[in-house]
mmCIF file with all atom_site columns, C-alpha atoms in Angstrom:
data_model
loop_
_atom_site.group_PDB
_atom_site.id
_atom_site.type_symbol
_atom_site.label_atom_id
_atom_site.label_alt_id
_atom_site.label_comp_id
_atom_site.label_asym_id
_atom_site.label_entity_id
_atom_site.label_seq_id
_atom_site.pdbx_PDB_ins_code
_atom_site.Cartn_x
_atom_site.Cartn_y
_atom_site.Cartn_z
_atom_site.occupancy
_atom_site.B_iso_or_equiv
_atom_site.pdbx_formal_charge
_atom_site.auth_seq_id
_atom_site.auth_comp_id
_atom_site.auth_asym_id
_atom_site.auth_atom_id
_atom_site.pdbx_PDB_model_num
ATOM 1  C CA . MET B 1 1  ? 17.419  13.688  21.802  1.00 0.00 ? 94  MET B CA 1
ATOM 2  C CA . GLY B 1 2  ? 17.410  10.326  19.968  1.00 0.00 ? 95  GLY B CA 1
ATOM 3  C CA . GLU B 1 3  ? 14.823  8.877   17.593  1.00 0.00 ? 96  GLU B CA 1
ATOM 4  C CA . SER B 1 4  ? 11.857  7.155   19.439  1.00 0.00 ? 97  SER B CA 1
ATOM 5  C CA . GLN B 1 5  ? 11.456  3.538   18.363  1.00 0.00 ? 98  GLN B CA 1
ATOM 6  C CA . PRO B 1 6  ? 8.013   2.060   17.740  1.00 0.00 ? 99  PRO B CA 1
ATOM 7  C CA . GLN B 1 7  ? 6.911   -0.585  20.245  1.00 0.00 ? 100 GLN B CA 1
ATOM 8  C CA . GLY B 1 8  ? 4.917   -3.789  19.581  1.00 0.00 ? 101 GLY B CA 1
ATOM 9  C CA . ARG B 1 9  ? 3.358   -4.547  16.080  1.00 0.00 ? 102 ARG B CA 1
ATOM 10 C CA . ILE B 1 10 ? 3.094   -2.086  13.337  1.00 0.00 ? 103 ILE B CA 1
ATOM 11 C CA . ALA B 1 11 ? 1.220   -2.565  10.030  1.00 0.00 ? 104 ALA B CA 1
ATOM 12 C CA . ALA B 1 12 ? 1.637   -0.819  6.771   1.00 0.00 ? 105 ALA B CA 1
ATOM 13 C CA . TYR B 1 13 ? -0.777  -1.339  3.741   1.00 0.00 ? 106 TYR B CA 1
ATOM 14 C CA . LEU B 1 14 ? -0.162  -0.710  0.089   1.00 0.00 ? 107 LEU B CA 1
ATOM 15 C CA . THR B 1 15 ? -1.744  -1.487  -3.169  1.00 0.00 ? 108 THR B CA 1
ATOM 16 C CA . LEU B 1 16 ? 0.364   -2.830  -6.118  1.00 0.00 ? 109 LEU B CA 1
ATOM 17 C CA . VAL B 1 17 ? -0.826  -1.874  -9.586  1.00 0.00 ? 110 VAL B CA 1
ATOM 18 C CA . ASN B 1 18 ? 0.950   -3.257  -12.588 1.00 0.00 ? 111 ASN B CA 1
ATOM 19 C CA . ASN B 1 19 ? 0.030   -1.431  -15.787 1.00 0.00 ? 112 ASN B CA 1
ATOM 20 C CA . GLY B 1 20 ? 2.616   -3.298  -17.871 1.00 0.00 ? 113 GLY B CA 1
ATOM 21 C CA . SER B 1 21 ? 2.184   -6.230  -20.162 1.00 0.00 ? 114 SER B CA 1
ATOM 22 C CA . GLU B 1 22 ? 4.446   -8.528  -18.120 1.00 0.00 ? 115 GLU B CA 1
ATOM 23 C CA . SER B 1 23 ? 3.875   -10.123 -14.729 1.00 0.00 ? 116 SER B CA 1
ATOM 24 C CA . ASP B 1 24 ? 5.325   -8.181  -11.779 1.00 0.00 ? 117 ASP B CA 1
ATOM 25 C CA . GLY B 1 25 ? 5.575   -8.875  -7.943  1.00 0.00 ? 118 GLY B CA 1
ATOM 26 C CA . LEU B 1 26 ? 6.863   -7.633  -4.712  1.00 0.00 ? 119 LEU B CA 1
ATOM 27 C CA . ILE B 1 27 ? 9.467   -10.227 -3.508  1.00 0.00 ? 120 ILE B CA 1
ATOM 28 C CA . ASP B 1 28 ? 11.424  -8.439  -0.851  1.00 0.00 ? 121 ASP B CA 1
ATOM 29 C CA . ALA B 1 29 ? 11.046  -5.524  1.880   1.00 0.00 ? 122 ALA B CA 1
ATOM 30 C CA . SER B 1 30 ? 13.224  -4.207  4.637   1.00 0.00 ? 123 SER B CA 1
ATOM 31 C CA . SER B 1 31 ? 12.780  -1.749  7.507   1.00 0.00 ? 124 SER B CA 1
ATOM 32 C CA . SER B 1 32 ? 15.176  0.444   9.459   1.00 0.00 ? 125 SER B CA 1
ATOM 33 C CA . VAL B 1 33 ? 12.909  0.135   12.502  1.00 0.00 ? 126 VAL B CA 1
ATOM 34 C CA . ALA B 1 34 ? 11.764  -3.469  12.575  1.00 0.00 ? 127 ALA B CA 1
ATOM 35 C CA . GLU B 1 35 ? 13.603  -6.715  13.073  1.00 0.00 ? 128 GLU B CA 1
ATOM 36 C CA . ASN B 1 36 ? 11.609  -8.481  10.295  1.00 0.00 ? 129 ASN B CA 1
ATOM 37 C CA . VAL B 1 37 ? 9.049   -7.635  7.748   1.00 0.00 ? 130 VAL B CA 1
ATOM 38 C CA . GLN B 1 38 ? 6.197   -10.031 6.542   1.00 0.00 ? 131 GLN B CA 1
ATOM 39 C CA . PHE B 1 39 ? 3.937   -10.091 3.564   1.00 0.00 ? 132 PHE B CA 1
ATOM 40 C CA . HIS B 1 40 ? 0.243   -10.949 3.865   1.00 0.00 ? 133 HIS B CA 1
ATOM 41 C CA . GLU B 1 41 ? -2.247  -10.867 0.961   1.00 0.00 ? 134 GLU B CA 1
ATOM 42 C CA . GLU B 1 42 ? -5.755  -9.782  1.148   1.00 0.00 ? 135 GLU B CA 1
ATOM 43 C CA . LYS B 1 43 ? -8.196  -10.137 -1.816  1.00 0.00 ? 136 LYS B CA 1
ATOM 44 C CA . ILE B 1 44 ? -11.683 -8.822  -2.139  1.00 0.00 ? 137 ILE B CA 1
ATOM 45 C CA . GLU B 1 45 ? -13.926 -10.982 -4.304  1.00 0.00 ? 138 GLU B CA 1
ATOM 46 C CA . ASN B 1 46 ? -17.701 -10.457 -4.431  1.00 0.00 ? 139 ASN B CA 1
ATOM 47 C CA . GLY B 1 47 ? -17.414 -7.910  -1.740  1.00 0.00 ? 140 GLY B CA 1
ATOM 48 C CA . ILE B 1 48 ? -15.863 -10.345 0.817   1.00 0.00 ? 141 ILE B CA 1
ATOM 49 C CA . ALA B 1 49 ? -12.197 -9.858  1.843   1.00 0.00 ? 142 ALA B CA 1
ATOM 50 C CA . THR B 1 50 ? -10.181 -12.944 2.310   1.00 0.00 ? 143 THR B CA 1
ATOM 51 C CA . GLY B 1 51 ? -6.505  -13.026 3.586   1.00 0.00 ? 144 GLY B CA 1
ATOM 52 C CA . GLY B 1 52 ? -3.663  -15.425 3.753   1.00 0.00 ? 145 GLY B CA 1
ATOM 53 C CA . ASP B 1 53 ? 0.133   -15.567 4.177   1.00 0.00 ? 146 ASP B CA 1
#
């Protein structure tokens, strides 16, 4: 029996924490089960979540 492939849209969430003294960032991602990967940023300021691309 082969691997089942997910259908439709799938979301994955993560939190990046940089404890270093220099700037750091996520610049690329790939997936073995998706044709493309997109980044979206969400910030919470004063208890309100805002998002953008």
